[in-house]
Coordinates of C-alpha atoms in Angstrom, one line a residue:
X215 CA 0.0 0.0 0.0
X216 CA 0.8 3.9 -0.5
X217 CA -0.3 6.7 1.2
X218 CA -2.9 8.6 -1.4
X219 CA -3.9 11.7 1.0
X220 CA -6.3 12.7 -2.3
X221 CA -8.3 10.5 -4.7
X222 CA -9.7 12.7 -7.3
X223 CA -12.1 11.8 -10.1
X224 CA -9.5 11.3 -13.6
X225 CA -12.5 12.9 -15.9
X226 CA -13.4 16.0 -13.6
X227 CA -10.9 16.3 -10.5
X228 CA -13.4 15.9 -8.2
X229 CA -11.9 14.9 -4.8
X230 CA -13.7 11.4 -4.2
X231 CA -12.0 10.4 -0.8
X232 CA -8.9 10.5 1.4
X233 CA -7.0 7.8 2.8
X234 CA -5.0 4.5 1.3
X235 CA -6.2 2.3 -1.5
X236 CA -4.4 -0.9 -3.0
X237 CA -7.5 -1.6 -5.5
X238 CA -10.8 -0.1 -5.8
X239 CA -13.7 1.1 -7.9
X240 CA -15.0 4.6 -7.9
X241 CA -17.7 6.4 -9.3
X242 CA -18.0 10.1 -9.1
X243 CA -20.8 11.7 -8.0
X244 CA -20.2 14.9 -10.6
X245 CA -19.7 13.5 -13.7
X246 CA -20.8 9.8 -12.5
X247 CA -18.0 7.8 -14.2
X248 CA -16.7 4.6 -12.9
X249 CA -12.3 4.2 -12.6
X250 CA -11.2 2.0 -11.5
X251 CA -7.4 2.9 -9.0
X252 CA -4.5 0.9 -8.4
X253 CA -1.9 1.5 -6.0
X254 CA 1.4 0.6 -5.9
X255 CA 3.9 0.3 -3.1
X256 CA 5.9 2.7 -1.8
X257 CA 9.4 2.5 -2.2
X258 CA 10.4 2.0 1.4
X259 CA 8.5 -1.4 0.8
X260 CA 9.3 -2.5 -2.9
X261 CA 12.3 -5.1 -2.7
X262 CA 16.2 -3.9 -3.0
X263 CA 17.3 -3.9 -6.4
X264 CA 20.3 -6.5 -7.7
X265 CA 24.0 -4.6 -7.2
X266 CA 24.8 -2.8 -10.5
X267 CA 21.1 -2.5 -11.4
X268 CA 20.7 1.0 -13.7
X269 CA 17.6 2.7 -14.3
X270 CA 16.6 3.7 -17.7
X271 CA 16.3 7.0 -18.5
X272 CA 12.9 8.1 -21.3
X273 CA 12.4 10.9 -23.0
X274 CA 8.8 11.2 -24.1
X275 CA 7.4 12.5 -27.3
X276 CA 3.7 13.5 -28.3
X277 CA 3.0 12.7 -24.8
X278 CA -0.5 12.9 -24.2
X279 CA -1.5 12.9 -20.4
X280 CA 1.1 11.1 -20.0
X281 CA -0.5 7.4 -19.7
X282 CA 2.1 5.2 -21.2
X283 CA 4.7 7.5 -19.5
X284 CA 2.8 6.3 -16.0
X285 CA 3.5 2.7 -17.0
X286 CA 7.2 3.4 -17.4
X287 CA 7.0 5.0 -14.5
X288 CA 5.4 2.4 -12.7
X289 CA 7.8 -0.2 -14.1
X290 CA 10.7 2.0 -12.3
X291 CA 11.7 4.2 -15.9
X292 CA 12.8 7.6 -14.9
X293 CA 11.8 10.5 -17.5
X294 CA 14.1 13.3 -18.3
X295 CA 11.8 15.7 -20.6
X296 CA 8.1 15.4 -22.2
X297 CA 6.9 17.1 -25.4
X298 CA 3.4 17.9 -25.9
X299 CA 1.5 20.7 -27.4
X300 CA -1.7 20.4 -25.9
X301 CA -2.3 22.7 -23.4
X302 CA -4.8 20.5 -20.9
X303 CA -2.0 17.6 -20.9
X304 CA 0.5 20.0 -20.8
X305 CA -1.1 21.0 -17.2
X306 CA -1.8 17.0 -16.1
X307 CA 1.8 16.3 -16.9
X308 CA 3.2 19.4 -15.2
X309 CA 1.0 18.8 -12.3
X310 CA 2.2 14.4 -12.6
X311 CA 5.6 15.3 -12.9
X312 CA 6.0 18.9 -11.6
X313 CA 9.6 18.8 -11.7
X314 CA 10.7 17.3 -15.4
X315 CA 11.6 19.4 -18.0
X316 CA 8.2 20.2 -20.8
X317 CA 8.9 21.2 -23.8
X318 CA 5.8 22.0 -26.4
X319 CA 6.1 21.5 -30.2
X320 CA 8.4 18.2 -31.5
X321 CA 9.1 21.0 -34.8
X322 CA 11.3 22.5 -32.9
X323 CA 13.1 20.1 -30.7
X324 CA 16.9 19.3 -31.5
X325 CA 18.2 16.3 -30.4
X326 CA 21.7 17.7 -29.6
X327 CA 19.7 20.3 -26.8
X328 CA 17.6 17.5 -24.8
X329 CA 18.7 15.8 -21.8
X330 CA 20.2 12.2 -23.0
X331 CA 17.9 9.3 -22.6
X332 CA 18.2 5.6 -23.3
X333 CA 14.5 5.0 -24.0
X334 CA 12.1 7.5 -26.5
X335 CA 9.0 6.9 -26.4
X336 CA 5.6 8.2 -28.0
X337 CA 2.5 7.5 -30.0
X338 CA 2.6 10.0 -32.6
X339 CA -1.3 11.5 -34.0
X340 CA -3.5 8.6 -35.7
X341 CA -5.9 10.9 -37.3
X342 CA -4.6 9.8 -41.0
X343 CA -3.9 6.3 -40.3
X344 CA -7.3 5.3 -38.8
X345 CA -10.4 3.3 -39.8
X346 CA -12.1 6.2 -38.5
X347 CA -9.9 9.3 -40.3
X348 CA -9.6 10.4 -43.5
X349 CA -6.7 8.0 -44.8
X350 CA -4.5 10.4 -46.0
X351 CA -1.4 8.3 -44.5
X352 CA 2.2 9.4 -43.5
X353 CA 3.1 12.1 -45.5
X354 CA 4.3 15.7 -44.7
X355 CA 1.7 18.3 -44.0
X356 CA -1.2 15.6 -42.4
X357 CA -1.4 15.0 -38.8
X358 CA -0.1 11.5 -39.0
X359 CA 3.0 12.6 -40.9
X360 CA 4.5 14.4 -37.3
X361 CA 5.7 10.6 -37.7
X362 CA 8.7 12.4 -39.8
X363 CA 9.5 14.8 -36.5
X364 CA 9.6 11.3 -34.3
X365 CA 11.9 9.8 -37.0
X366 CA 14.0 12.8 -37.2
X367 CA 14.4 12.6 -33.3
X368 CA 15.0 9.2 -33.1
X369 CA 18.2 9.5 -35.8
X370 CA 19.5 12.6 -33.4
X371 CA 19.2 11.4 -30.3
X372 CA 20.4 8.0 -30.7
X373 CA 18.3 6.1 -27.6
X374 CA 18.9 2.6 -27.5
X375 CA 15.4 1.6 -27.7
X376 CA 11.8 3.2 -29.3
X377 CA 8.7 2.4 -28.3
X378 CA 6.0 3.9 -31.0
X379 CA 2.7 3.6 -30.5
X380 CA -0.3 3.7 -32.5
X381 CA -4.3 2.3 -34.3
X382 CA -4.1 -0.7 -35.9
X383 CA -5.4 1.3 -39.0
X384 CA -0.7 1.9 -39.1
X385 CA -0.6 -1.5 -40.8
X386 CA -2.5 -0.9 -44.0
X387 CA -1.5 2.9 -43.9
X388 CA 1.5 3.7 -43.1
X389 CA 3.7 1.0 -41.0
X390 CA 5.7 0.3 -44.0
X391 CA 7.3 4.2 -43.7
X392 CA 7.5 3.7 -40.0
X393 CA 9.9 0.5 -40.8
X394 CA 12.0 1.8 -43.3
X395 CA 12.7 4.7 -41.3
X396 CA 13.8 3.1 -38.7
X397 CA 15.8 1.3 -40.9
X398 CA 17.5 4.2 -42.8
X399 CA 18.9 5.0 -39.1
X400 CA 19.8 1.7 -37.7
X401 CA 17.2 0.4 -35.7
X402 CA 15.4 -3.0 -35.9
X403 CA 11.9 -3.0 -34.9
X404 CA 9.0 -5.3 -34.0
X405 CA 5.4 -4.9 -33.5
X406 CA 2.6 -6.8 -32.0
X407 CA -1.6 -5.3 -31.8
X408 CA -2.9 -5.3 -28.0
X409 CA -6.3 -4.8 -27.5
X410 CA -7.3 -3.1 -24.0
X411 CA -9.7 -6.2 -23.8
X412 CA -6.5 -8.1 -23.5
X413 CA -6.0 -5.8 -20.4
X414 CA -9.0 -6.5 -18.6
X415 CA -11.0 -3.7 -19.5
X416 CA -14.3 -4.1 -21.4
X417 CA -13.6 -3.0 -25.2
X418 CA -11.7 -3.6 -27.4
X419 CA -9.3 -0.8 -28.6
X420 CA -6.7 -1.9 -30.2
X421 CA -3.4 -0.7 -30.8

């Protein structure tokens, strides 16, 4: 368990209770949505890591609210920068992690002026590439084609691993520029499609 002095509603902020939690359901009474919150352990209880055990470091692109930045977070990843234009996430992840550098528009990021990381990470916009968009693809100018930022980043900053997320739509539209990208720069790459159904919860989103 962890202390949580404040559980707050993830869709509105309301303040739902006070106290410690390992796993429970809410629902708020404002906007009445259900989460569902997990706590981990603190440090002080987690157990000693091996001798000669390094954390990795992440830098974070087209970050969102920062949810797959929580998981590497959670798995003991330590971030050294986010990058995300959106000014809402922009104030969850400042508020998350008030203390880590934010920097707003992946145009204007040079790889030889950010903090040095061994992980990037990000899932770049799917407007283009999804069932659901207008399936214009990866090409400069759409929304989809910020994919050519990411790319760009990747050959500057040299991490030694990516993790790219994205719709499953990327496979007929677009993962074969995605690959030889990576490719053009040196890096190998695999993919597999999750579905959050896979993860318990009760759709099936897949990515």
């Amino acid at each position: 368990k962890r202390d949580l002095p404040e559980i707050r509603c993830p869709y509105c902020n309301k303040l739902i209770a006070k106290g410690e939690a390992v796993e429970l359901e809410f629902r708020c009474g404002r906007c009445k949505n259900f989460f569902i919150l997990r706590a981990t352990r603190p440090n002080s209880e987690r157990p000693e890591r091996p001798q000669g055990f390094v954390m990795l470091k992440v830098g974070s692109l087209f970050s969102g609210a920062g949810l797959c930045d929580l998981g590497l977070s959670w798995a003991g990843f330590r971030h050294q920068w986010f990058c995300e234009i959106d000014p809402f996430c922009r104030s969850v992840l400042a508020r998350h992690w008030p203390d880590i550098p934010l920097y707003e528009d992946v145009n204007t990021l040079k790889g030889s002026e950010l903090p040095p990381v061994d992980v990037l990470c990000g899932g770049f916009p799917c407007q283009d590439v999804s069932q659901g968009g207008k399936h214009a693809g990866i090409k400069k100018g759409t929304r989809s084609g910020l994919w050519l930022e990411y790319a760009r980043l990747i050959g500057e900053i040299r991490p030694r691993y990516v993790i790219i997320e994205n719709v499953r739509g990327l496979l007929a539209r677009g993962i074969e520029i995605v690959l030889q990208n990576l490719a053009e720069i040196g890096y190998d790459a695999e993919w597999e499609v999750l579905s959050a159904a896979a993860l318990g919860a009760p759709h099936r989103r897949e990515r």
